Every structure is written in structure tokens, then in C-alpha cells.
PDB file of C-alpha atoms in Angstrom:
ATOM      1  CA  MET A   1     -30.105 -82.697  17.040  1.00 45.00           C
ATOM      2  CA  GLY A   2     -29.569 -84.530  13.846  1.00 50.00           C
ATOM      3  CA  LEU A   3     -27.733 -83.080  10.882  1.00 52.00           C
ATOM      4  CA  PHE A   4     -30.317 -82.016   8.906  1.00 57.00           C
ATOM      5  CA  ASP A   5     -32.381 -80.774  11.686  1.00 66.00           C
ATOM      6  CA  LYS A   6     -34.251 -77.434  11.080  1.00 79.00           C
ATOM      7  CA  LYS A   7     -31.851 -74.562  12.647  1.00 88.00           C
ATOM      8  CA  TYR A   8     -32.680 -70.988  13.111  1.00 90.00           C
ATOM      9  CA  CYS A   9     -30.433 -67.762  12.954  1.00 93.00           C
ATOM     10  CA  ASP A  10     -29.809 -66.730  16.568  1.00 94.00           C
ATOM     11  CA  VAL A  11     -29.443 -63.023  15.313  1.00 94.00           C
ATOM     12  CA  CYS A  12     -32.613 -62.663  13.046  1.00 94.00           C
ATOM     13  CA  GLY A  13     -34.510 -65.519  14.057  1.00 91.00           C
ATOM     14  CA  GLU A  14     -35.153 -66.922  10.389  1.00 90.00           C
ATOM     15  CA  LYS A  15     -35.016 -70.203   9.472  1.00 91.00           C
ATOM     16  CA  ILE A  16     -31.688 -71.267   8.030  1.00 88.00           C
ATOM     17  CA  GLY A  17     -31.895 -73.239   4.591  1.00 85.00           C
ATOM     18  CA  LEU A  18     -29.849 -76.309   3.660  1.00 81.00           C
ATOM     19  CA  PHE A  19     -26.012 -75.251   3.675  1.00 83.00           C
ATOM     20  CA  GLY A  20     -27.039 -71.882   4.682  1.00 83.00           C
ATOM     21  CA  ASN A  21     -25.762 -72.022   8.080  1.00 90.00           C
ATOM     22  CA  ARG A  22     -22.644 -69.983   9.221  1.00 91.00           C
ATOM     23  CA  LYS A  23     -21.580 -71.350  12.703  1.00 92.00           C
ATOM     24  CA  LEU A  24     -20.770 -68.909  15.494  1.00 94.00           C
ATOM     25  CA  GLU A  25     -19.117 -69.835  18.826  1.00 92.00           C
ATOM     26  CA  ASP A  26     -22.333 -70.089  20.449  1.00 92.00           C
ATOM     27  CA  GLY A  27     -25.142 -70.223  17.733  1.00 92.00           C
ATOM     28  CA  ASN A  28     -25.843 -70.175  14.296  1.00 93.00           C
ATOM     29  CA  LEU A  29     -26.044 -67.322  11.660  1.00 94.00           C
ATOM     30  CA  CYS A  30     -28.067 -67.243   8.573  1.00 94.00           C
ATOM     31  CA  LYS A  31     -25.973 -66.398   5.202  1.00 92.00           C
ATOM     32  CA  ASP A  32     -28.305 -63.128   5.132  1.00 93.00           C
ATOM     33  CA  CYS A  33     -27.017 -61.848   8.283  1.00 96.00           C
ATOM     34  CA  ALA A  34     -23.553 -62.915   7.489  1.00 95.00           C
ATOM     35  CA  SER A  35     -23.291 -60.858   4.433  1.00 94.00           C
ATOM     36  CA  LYS A  36     -24.112 -57.778   6.111  1.00 96.00           C
ATOM     37  CA  LEU A  37     -20.686 -58.098   8.119  1.00 97.00           C
ATOM     38  CA  SER A  38     -17.702 -56.158   7.279  1.00 97.00           C
ATOM     39  CA  ARG A  39     -15.772 -58.030   4.213  1.00 96.00           C
ATOM     40  CA  TRP A  40     -12.471 -57.283   6.319  1.00 97.00           C
ATOM     41  CA  PHE A  41     -13.819 -59.344   9.210  1.00 96.00           C
ATOM     42  CA  ASP A  42     -12.609 -62.801   9.318  1.00 93.00           C
ATOM     43  CA  ASP A  43     -13.193 -64.083  12.863  1.00 93.00           C
ATOM     44  CA  ARG A  44     -16.863 -64.985  12.688  1.00 92.00           C
ATOM     45  CA  ARG A  45     -16.618 -68.767  13.995  1.00 92.00           C
ATOM     46  CA  ASN A  46     -15.090 -67.239  17.109  1.00 93.00           C
ATOM     47  CA  SER A  47     -17.339 -64.784  17.796  1.00 95.00           C
ATOM     48  CA  THR A  48     -20.312 -64.772  19.906  1.00 95.00           C
ATOM     49  CA  VAL A  49     -24.287 -63.979  19.012  1.00 96.00           C
ATOM     50  CA  ASP A  50     -23.876 -60.971  20.804  1.00 96.00           C
ATOM     51  CA  GLU A  51     -20.647 -59.828  19.152  1.00 96.00           C
ATOM     52  CA  ILE A  52     -22.116 -60.483  15.867  1.00 96.00           C
ATOM     53  CA  ARG A  53     -25.554 -58.506  16.866  1.00 96.00           C
ATOM     54  CA  ALA A  54     -22.973 -55.759  18.056  1.00 97.00           C
ATOM     55  CA  GLN A  55     -21.276 -55.562  14.667  1.00 97.00           C
ATOM     56  CA  LEU A  56     -24.469 -55.428  12.724  1.00 97.00           C
ATOM     57  CA  ASP A  57     -25.468 -52.617  14.902  1.00 97.00           C
ATOM     58  CA  TYR A  58     -22.092 -50.859  13.596  1.00 97.00           C
ATOM     59  CA  ARG A  59     -22.839 -51.725  10.124  1.00 97.00           C
ATOM     60  CA  ALA A  60     -26.176 -50.210  10.393  1.00 97.00           C
ATOM     61  CA  VAL A  61     -24.669 -47.021  11.742  1.00 98.00           C
ATOM     62  CA  ASN A  62     -21.549 -47.402   8.813  1.00 98.00           C
ATOM     63  CA  LEU A  63     -24.597 -47.074   6.286  1.00 98.00           C
ATOM     64  CA  GLU A  64     -25.268 -43.620   7.627  1.00 98.00           C
ATOM     65  CA  LYS A  65     -22.028 -42.579   7.199  1.00 98.00           C
ATOM     66  CA  VAL A  66     -21.907 -44.050   3.815  1.00 98.00           C
ATOM     67  CA  LYS A  67     -24.670 -41.782   2.559  1.00 98.00           C
ATOM     68  CA  ALA A  68     -23.343 -38.715   4.069  1.00 97.00           C
ATOM     69  CA  PHE A  69     -19.809 -39.647   2.230  1.00 98.00           C
ATOM     70  CA  SER A  70     -18.824 -37.194  -0.215  1.00 96.00           C
ATOM     71  CA  ALA A  71     -15.681 -38.345  -2.341  1.00 96.00           C
ATOM     72  CA  THR A  72     -13.289 -35.345  -2.927  1.00 95.00           C
ATOM     73  CA  ARG A  73     -10.122 -37.773  -4.360  1.00 91.00           C
ATOM     74  CA  SER A  74     -10.243 -41.459  -5.883  1.00 91.00           C
ATOM     75  CA  PHE A  75      -7.188 -43.985  -6.231  1.00 88.00           C
ATOM     76  CA  GLY A  76      -7.407 -46.848  -7.882  1.00 84.00           C
ATOM     77  CA  ARG A  77      -9.310 -48.959 -10.401  1.00 80.00           C
ATOM     78  CA  ASN A  78     -10.957 -52.056  -9.457  1.00 82.00           C
ATOM     79  CA  ALA A  79     -10.843 -51.666  -5.853  1.00 89.00           C
ATOM     80  CA  LYS A  80     -11.074 -47.740  -5.186  1.00 91.00           C
ATOM     81  CA  LEU A  81      -9.660 -46.052  -2.408  1.00 93.00           C
ATOM     82  CA  LEU A  82     -11.902 -43.188  -1.831  1.00 95.00           C
ATOM     83  CA  LEU A  83     -11.230 -40.050   0.296  1.00 94.00           C
ATOM     84  CA  ASP A  84     -13.713 -37.591   1.988  1.00 94.00           C
ATOM     85  CA  GLU A  85     -11.032 -34.846   2.977  1.00 90.00           C
ATOM     86  CA  ASP A  86     -13.633 -32.489   4.453  1.00 91.00           C
ATOM     87  CA  LYS A  87     -14.780 -35.025   6.906  1.00 92.00           C
ATOM     88  CA  GLN A  88     -11.062 -36.578   7.113  1.00 90.00           C
ATOM     89  CA  LEU A  89     -12.724 -39.991   6.370  1.00 94.00           C
ATOM     90  CA  PHE A  90     -11.945 -42.829   3.876  1.00 95.00           C
ATOM     91  CA  MET A  91     -13.148 -46.164   2.362  1.00 96.00           C
ATOM     92  CA  VAL A  92     -12.101 -48.859  -0.094  1.00 96.00           C
ATOM     93  CA  ALA A  93     -15.101 -49.818  -2.270  1.00 96.00           C
ATOM     94  CA  PHE A  94     -15.266 -52.628  -4.761  1.00 94.00           C
ATOM     95  CA  THR A  95     -18.235 -51.272  -6.670  1.00 93.00           C
ATOM     96  CA  SER A  96     -20.300 -48.292  -7.751  1.00 92.00           C
ATOM     97  CA  LYS A  97     -23.199 -49.128  -5.534  1.00 95.00           C
ATOM     98  CA  LEU A  98     -22.000 -47.876  -2.507  1.00 97.00           C
ATOM     99  CA  LEU A  99     -25.260 -48.128  -0.432  1.00 97.00           C
ATOM    100  CA  ASP A 100     -25.773 -51.908  -1.336  1.00 96.00           C
ATOM    101  CA  GLU A 101     -21.709 -52.639  -0.595  1.00 97.00           C
ATOM    102  CA  ASN A 102     -21.834 -50.439   2.580  1.00 98.00           C
ATOM    103  CA  PRO A 103     -18.129 -50.208   2.600  1.00 98.00           C
ATOM    104  CA  ASP A 104     -16.538 -49.566   6.143  1.00 98.00           C
ATOM    105  CA  VAL A 105     -15.902 -45.699   6.650  1.00 98.00           C
ATOM    106  CA  LEU A 106     -12.651 -44.988   8.752  1.00 96.00           C
ATOM    107  CA  ASP A 107     -11.408 -41.829  10.042  1.00 93.00           C
ATOM    108  CA  PHE A 108      -7.857 -40.878   8.828  1.00 91.00           C
ATOM    109  CA  SER A 109      -6.433 -41.420  12.394  1.00 89.00           C
ATOM    110  CA  GLN A 110      -7.361 -45.017  12.340  1.00 93.00           C
ATOM    111  CA  VAL A 111      -4.629 -45.775   9.614  1.00 93.00           C
ATOM    112  CA  THR A 112      -1.277 -47.155  11.075  1.00 91.00           C
ATOM    113  CA  GLY A 113       0.543 -48.120   7.891  1.00 91.00           C
ATOM    114  CA  CYS A 114       0.090 -48.976   4.330  1.00 92.00           C
ATOM    115  CA  ASP A 115       2.241 -51.211   1.922  1.00 93.00           C
ATOM    116  CA  LEU A 116       2.183 -52.238  -1.651  1.00 94.00           C
ATOM    117  CA  THR A 117       3.425 -55.876  -2.048  1.00 95.00           C
ATOM    118  CA  ILE A 118       4.351 -57.214  -5.456  1.00 96.00           C
ATOM    119  CA  ASP A 119       4.346 -60.734  -6.213  1.00 96.00           C
ATOM    120  CA  GLU A 120       5.921 -62.207  -9.012  1.00 96.00           C
ATOM    121  CA  ASP A 121       5.944 -65.612 -10.880  1.00 95.00           C
ATOM    122  CA  ARG A 122       7.799 -66.648 -14.119  1.00 94.00           C
ATOM    123  CA  ASP A 123       6.598 -69.617 -15.881  1.00 94.00           C
ATOM    124  CA  GLU A 124       8.431 -71.100 -18.780  1.00 92.00           C
ATOM    125  CA  GLU A 125       6.641 -71.324 -22.287  1.00 91.00           C
ATOM    126  CA  MET A 126       7.284 -74.650 -23.969  1.00 92.00           C
ATOM    127  CA  ARG A 127       6.724 -75.536 -27.312  1.00 90.00           C
ATOM    128  CA  GLU A 128       5.301 -79.019 -28.526  1.00 90.00           C
ATOM    129  CA  LEU A 129       7.015 -81.401 -30.878  1.00 90.00           C
ATOM    130  CA  GLU A 130       5.057 -83.863 -33.450  1.00 88.00           C
ATOM    131  CA  ASP A 131       5.263 -86.787 -30.842  1.00 89.00           C
ATOM    132  CA  GLY A 132       3.686 -84.577 -28.240  1.00 88.00           C
ATOM    133  CA  LYS A 133       6.777 -84.191 -25.954  1.00 92.00           C
ATOM    134  CA  GLU A 134       7.243 -80.535 -24.585  1.00 92.00           C
ATOM    135  CA  VAL A 135      10.693 -79.045 -25.002  1.00 93.00           C
ATOM    136  CA  SER A 136      12.110 -75.665 -24.090  1.00 92.00           C
ATOM    137  CA  TYR A 137      12.841 -72.961 -26.977  1.00 90.00           C
ATOM    138  CA  ASN A 138      16.328 -71.777 -27.767  1.00 87.00           C
ATOM    139  CA  PRO A 139      16.670 -69.436 -25.926  1.00 86.00           C
ATOM    140  CA  PRO A 140      13.898 -70.186 -23.311  1.00 90.00           C
ATOM    141  CA  HIS A 141      10.644 -68.332 -23.512  1.00 92.00           C
ATOM    142  CA  TYR A 142       9.264 -66.921 -20.233  1.00 93.00           C
ATOM    143  CA  ILE A 143       6.246 -65.382 -18.798  1.00 94.00           C
ATOM    144  CA  TRP A 144       5.861 -63.213 -16.005  1.00 96.00           C
ATOM    145  CA  ASN A 145       2.723 -62.914 -13.946  1.00 96.00           C
ATOM    146  CA  TYR A 146       2.358 -60.250 -11.347  1.00 96.00           C
ATOM    147  CA  THR A 147      -0.305 -59.590  -8.630  1.00 94.00           C
ATOM    148  CA  PHE A 148      -0.172 -56.024  -7.012  1.00 94.00           C
ATOM    149  CA  THR A 149      -1.496 -56.027  -3.479  1.00 94.00           C
ATOM    150  CA  MET A 150      -1.981 -53.024  -0.979  1.00 94.00           C
ATOM    151  CA  THR A 151      -2.504 -53.679   2.738  1.00 96.00           C
ATOM    152  CA  ILE A 152      -3.839 -50.595   4.673  1.00 95.00           C
ATOM    153  CA  ARG A 153      -3.002 -51.603   8.698  1.00 95.00           C
ATOM    154  CA  VAL A 154      -5.824 -49.722  10.815  1.00 95.00           C
ATOM    155  CA  ASN A 155      -6.873 -49.467  14.316  1.00 94.00           C
ATOM    156  CA  HIS A 156     -10.171 -51.003  14.209  1.00 96.00           C
ATOM    157  CA  PRO A 157     -12.632 -53.177  16.502  1.00 95.00           C
ATOM    158  CA  TYR A 158     -13.437 -55.655  13.848  1.00 96.00           C
ATOM    159  CA  PHE A 159     -10.196 -55.638  11.683  1.00 97.00           C
ATOM    160  CA  ASP A 160      -6.609 -54.866  11.630  1.00 96.00           C
ATOM    161  CA  ASP A 161      -6.172 -54.444   7.861  1.00 96.00           C
ATOM    162  CA  MET A 162      -7.833 -53.951   4.485  1.00 96.00           C
ATOM    163  CA  GLN A 163      -5.946 -56.007   1.990  1.00 94.00           C
ATOM    164  CA  PHE A 164      -7.012 -56.097  -1.603  1.00 92.00           C
ATOM    165  CA  ASP A 165      -5.310 -56.395  -5.289  1.00 91.00           C
ATOM    166  CA  LEU A 166      -4.933 -53.643  -7.445  1.00 90.00           C
ATOM    167  CA  ASN A 167      -5.451 -55.830 -10.217  1.00 86.00           C
ATOM    168  CA  SER A 168      -7.956 -58.002  -8.981  1.00 72.00           C
ATOM    169  CA  GLY A 169      -9.846 -60.675 -11.197  1.00 71.00           C
ATOM    170  CA  SER A 170      -6.980 -61.837 -13.066  1.00 81.00           C
ATOM    171  CA  ARG A 171      -2.678 -61.477 -12.671  1.00 90.00           C
ATOM    172  CA  LEU A 172      -1.022 -59.258 -14.809  1.00 93.00           C
ATOM    173  CA  GLU A 173       0.744 -61.378 -17.450  1.00 94.00           C
ATOM    174  CA  ILE A 174       3.858 -59.845 -19.261  1.00 95.00           C
ATOM    175  CA  GLN A 175       6.135 -61.675 -21.896  1.00 93.00           C
ATOM    176  CA  PRO A 176       8.521 -60.063 -24.544  1.00 91.00           C
ATOM    177  CA  ASP A 177       7.939 -60.333 -28.332  1.00 89.00           C
ATOM    178  CA  TYR A 178      10.006 -63.320 -29.050  1.00 88.00           C
ATOM    179  CA  ARG A 179      10.077 -62.460 -32.620  1.00 86.00           C
ATOM    180  CA  ASN A 180      12.543 -59.737 -31.996  1.00 87.00           C
ATOM    181  CA  ALA A 181      15.498 -61.602 -30.429  1.00 84.00           C
ATOM    182  CA  PHE A 182      17.477 -58.652 -29.186  1.00 84.00           C
ATOM    183  CA  ALA A 183      14.486 -56.945 -27.556  1.00 81.00           C
ATOM    184  CA  ALA A 184      13.699 -60.512 -26.042  1.00 84.00           C
ATOM    185  CA  ARG A 185      17.287 -60.833 -24.718  1.00 85.00           C
ATOM    186  CA  ASN A 186      17.432 -57.475 -22.849  1.00 87.00           C
ATOM    187  CA  PHE A 187      13.821 -57.739 -21.712  1.00 92.00           C
ATOM    188  CA  ASP A 188      12.940 -56.324 -18.338  1.00 93.00           C
ATOM    189  CA  PRO A 189       9.285 -56.707 -17.468  1.00 95.00           C
ATOM    190  CA  ARG A 190       9.316 -54.426 -14.565  1.00 95.00           C
ATOM    191  CA  LYS A 191       9.715 -51.697 -17.322  1.00 95.00           C
ATOM    192  CA  ASP A 192       6.554 -52.597 -19.092  1.00 95.00           C
ATOM    193  CA  ALA A 193       3.899 -49.852 -18.982  1.00 95.00           C
ATOM    194  CA  ARG A 194       1.217 -51.660 -17.342  1.00 93.00           C
ATOM    195  CA  TYR A 195       3.440 -52.926 -14.592  1.00 95.00           C
ATOM    196  CA  LEU A 196       5.000 -49.468 -13.994  1.00 96.00           C
ATOM    197  CA  GLU A 197       0.953 -48.197 -14.042  1.00 93.00           C
ATOM    198  CA  TYR A 198       0.311 -50.771 -10.957  1.00 93.00           C
ATOM    199  CA  VAL A 199       3.257 -49.521  -9.405  1.00 95.00           C
ATOM    200  CA  LYS A 200       2.268 -45.695  -9.817  1.00 93.00           C
ATOM    201  CA  MET A 201      -1.232 -46.578  -8.415  1.00 91.00           C
ATOM    202  CA  GLY A 202       0.078 -48.210  -5.575  1.00 92.00           C
ATOM    203  CA  GLU A 203       2.508 -45.602  -4.868  1.00 92.00           C
ATOM    204  CA  GLU A 204      -0.250 -42.775  -4.970  1.00 90.00           C
ATOM    205  CA  ILE A 205      -2.216 -44.717  -2.173  1.00 90.00           C
ATOM    206  CA  LYS A 206       0.581 -45.109  -0.080  1.00 89.00           C
ATOM    207  CA  ASP A 207       1.273 -41.380  -0.180  1.00 89.00           C
ATOM    208  CA  ALA A 208      -1.917 -40.178   0.049  1.00 87.00           C
ATOM    209  CA  LEU A 209      -2.503 -42.258   3.167  1.00 87.00           C
ATOM    210  CA  THR A 210       1.036 -41.746   4.405  1.00 83.00           C
ATOM    211  CA  SER A 211       0.486 -37.690   4.170  1.00 80.00           C
ATOM    212  CA  ILE A 212      -2.939 -38.018   5.632  1.00 72.00           C
ATOM    213  CA  ARG A 213      -1.741 -39.780   8.724  1.00 66.00           C
ATOM    214  CA  THR A 214       1.224 -37.266   9.302  1.00 64.00           C
ATOM    215  CA  GLU A 215      -1.101 -34.212   8.750  1.00 67.00           C
ATOM    216  CA  HIS A 216      -3.611 -35.628  11.362  1.00 61.00           C
ATOM    217  CA  ARG A 217      -0.799 -36.370  13.880  1.00 61.00           C
ATOM    218  CA  GLU A 218       0.460 -32.867  13.564  1.00 58.00           C
ATOM    219  CA  ALA A 219      -3.261 -31.015  13.667  1.00 61.00           C
ATOM    220  CA  VAL A 220      -3.582 -33.183  17.076  1.00 58.00           C
ATOM    221  CA  ALA A 221       0.021 -32.217  18.205  1.00 55.00           C
ATOM    222  CA  ALA A 222      -0.823 -28.419  17.392  1.00 59.00           C
ATOM    223  CA  ALA A 223      -4.090 -28.666  19.018  1.00 60.00           C
ATOM    224  CA  ASN A 224      -2.703 -30.255  22.174  1.00 61.00           C
ATOM    225  CA  ALA A 225       0.327 -27.717  22.293  1.00 58.00           C
ATOM    226  CA  PRO A 226       0.040 -25.198  25.436  1.00 64.00           C
ATOM    227  CA  LYS A 227      -1.338 -22.234  24.114  1.00 71.00           C
ATOM    228  CA  ALA A 228       1.173 -18.925  24.690  1.00 74.00           C
ATOM    229  CA  PRO A 229      -0.755 -15.418  25.682  1.00 79.00           C
ATOM    230  CA  ALA A 230      -0.792 -12.649  23.099  1.00 82.00           C
ATOM    231  CA  VAL A 231      -1.385  -9.008  23.336  1.00 84.00           C
ATOM    232  CA  CYS A 232      -4.525  -8.412  21.121  1.00 82.00           C
ATOM    233  CA  THR A 233      -4.163  -5.744  18.317  1.00 85.00           C
ATOM    234  CA  ALA A 234      -7.870  -4.619  18.903  1.00 81.00           C
ATOM    235  CA  CYS A 235      -8.479  -4.157  22.491  1.00 84.00           C
ATOM    236  CA  GLY A 236      -4.879  -4.348  23.789  1.00 80.00           C
ATOM    237  CA  ALA A 237      -5.799  -7.230  26.456  1.00 79.00           C
ATOM    238  CA  THR A 238      -3.311  -9.793  26.796  1.00 80.00           C
ATOM    239  CA  SER A 239      -5.356 -13.008  26.167  1.00 77.00           C
ATOM    240  CA  LEU A 240      -5.092 -16.739  25.655  1.00 78.00           C
ATOM    241  CA  PRO A 241      -6.234 -17.603  22.353  1.00 83.00           C
ATOM    242  CA  ASP A 242      -9.667 -19.348  22.396  1.00 81.00           C
ATOM    243  CA  ALA A 243     -10.472 -22.499  20.258  1.00 76.00           C
ATOM    244  CA  ASN A 244     -10.666 -20.090  17.069  1.00 79.00           C
ATOM    245  CA  GLY A 245      -7.454 -18.501  18.137  1.00 82.00           C
ATOM    246  CA  CYS A 246      -9.233 -15.329  18.870  1.00 84.00           C
ATOM    247  CA  CYS A 247      -9.269 -12.918  22.000  1.00 83.00           C
ATOM    248  CA  GLU A 248     -11.072 -14.343  24.716  1.00 81.00           C
ATOM    249  CA  TYR A 249     -12.563 -10.559  25.529  1.00 80.00           C
ATOM    250  CA  CYS A 250     -13.198  -9.176  22.299  1.00 84.00           C
ATOM    251  CA  GLY A 251     -13.027 -11.983  19.632  1.00 83.00           C
ATOM    252  CA  THR A 252     -10.600 -10.332  17.567  1.00 84.00           C
ATOM    253  CA  PRO A 253      -7.819 -12.981  15.790  1.00 87.00           C
ATOM    254  CA  LEU A 254      -4.393 -13.013  17.774  1.00 84.00           C
ATOM    255  CA  PRO A 255      -1.325 -12.781  16.506  1.00 83.00           C
ATOM    256  CA  LYS A 256       0.298 -15.661  15.744  1.00 75.00           C
ATOM    257  CA  ALA A 257       3.594 -16.622  17.456  1.00 61.00           C
TER     258      ALA A 257
END
């Protein structure tokens, strides 16, 4: 087949336009089908047609979960971590149009870790002389640039982590007021209010997911713990608690050990 021969999507069967082909391990994928894949998925080229079809089936089921999702807490500004604490679910969304975006909905139990990474760059600001030559200020002037990246590690069939910048769109730029020599000389960019705001935002997300993971593991451990018999205060029978912690004979809540 020639370079410009017509190609068809092996998933939906539609004709693929020029420059619209997304190669798979054993076939072709149109850009419309590719756009429906999880934003966290990065192994398309090594995926088969059947594996992509399976993921698109998962994504259709995920959309139903998005429809039923009811956020009880929200963290972040651009990318948002949304929690549905009643259903023990979470998602990371980048727009307010959730049904169009279809963010992956995960269970609290799928979180394996969470980190905030702060990337810092320092650039020197130069001044230009009349001949066009650039020289340093005395003392030197610096500009600090920061990116605050959250990484949520997860146990998921299609991706291992969800990584996003808290200050997506542009780096946070910080520099002192060099007109105030004393303040500039003692300037610490990590004490800037905007820097501290992003750090707080990241720590809130990390604390929320860490506490959720701990609470979930404790709940699972409690549910799997061997049940001890107790004497029912209503009927006097010695009974093992049922799934609701009640007497198996009369249904009265048993006293806790």
C-alpha cells in the first residue's frame, strides 16, 4: 500500500483523513476513536485493535459512572481532584464539562501513593547597554520559575499514575522588587504567597488521598477481622454479629467488644 492510500479505522470502520491516522500494533485508529481513550493512557502504539476496543468499552462504562458521580469535596484550581465520599470514588477533571471530558472514575482503594514535586528554575535578568551588549545588574537580578506537579499513583488496568500540574498553562514566576535593595538581598521566593498557596494546595490533595487510603485499608481490615460472639441484650442468646453487627436471632444490635 502506498503512503497516501486510503485507510480505515479498524475500530469504528470510518475512513481516516490525511494525517488523522493513529497507528496501533496491528492496525489503524482514527483520531475520533483515539480522543475517547483515557487521557492517562500512553501505550497506544503497543496496543492491539482488540485491546483498544476493550478500553473504549471501559470508557463507555466510565461515562455512566461520571453521570452518577456526586462531588462532596474538591481540591485544586485548574486540574481539580473531585471526591465522591459517599461512593468512595474520585476523579481528576480539567474542565467543568464532565460528560464531554469523561474523566476516569477510580475507587479510593486504587490509590497506591501521592507526591507533590516542585520544579525550580532560576534565570538571571540582564540589562542592555547602548551598544546592545547585555550585562549583569549589580547586584545580579534573578527570576525564579516554578512548576508544581501532582502524581497520584494508582492500580489501574490502563495506566499507573495520574500526573498533572497545579499551575497548568504557565509556570509561576517570582522575583523581588529590586527597587528595595534590602528586601531584594533577603528575598526568599519560597515565602511568596503564591508559592505557599500552591504548596498548600498540593499538600491538601496529598493528605486527602493518603487519609482516604488509610481509612479504606482500616475498613477492609475491620471487615475481614474474625467476629467474636456476644450476648444479645434483647433475647439473651450468644450470637455472632451479622453483616450489620446485629444478633442473628432477633436482629438487635449487639454490644461492641
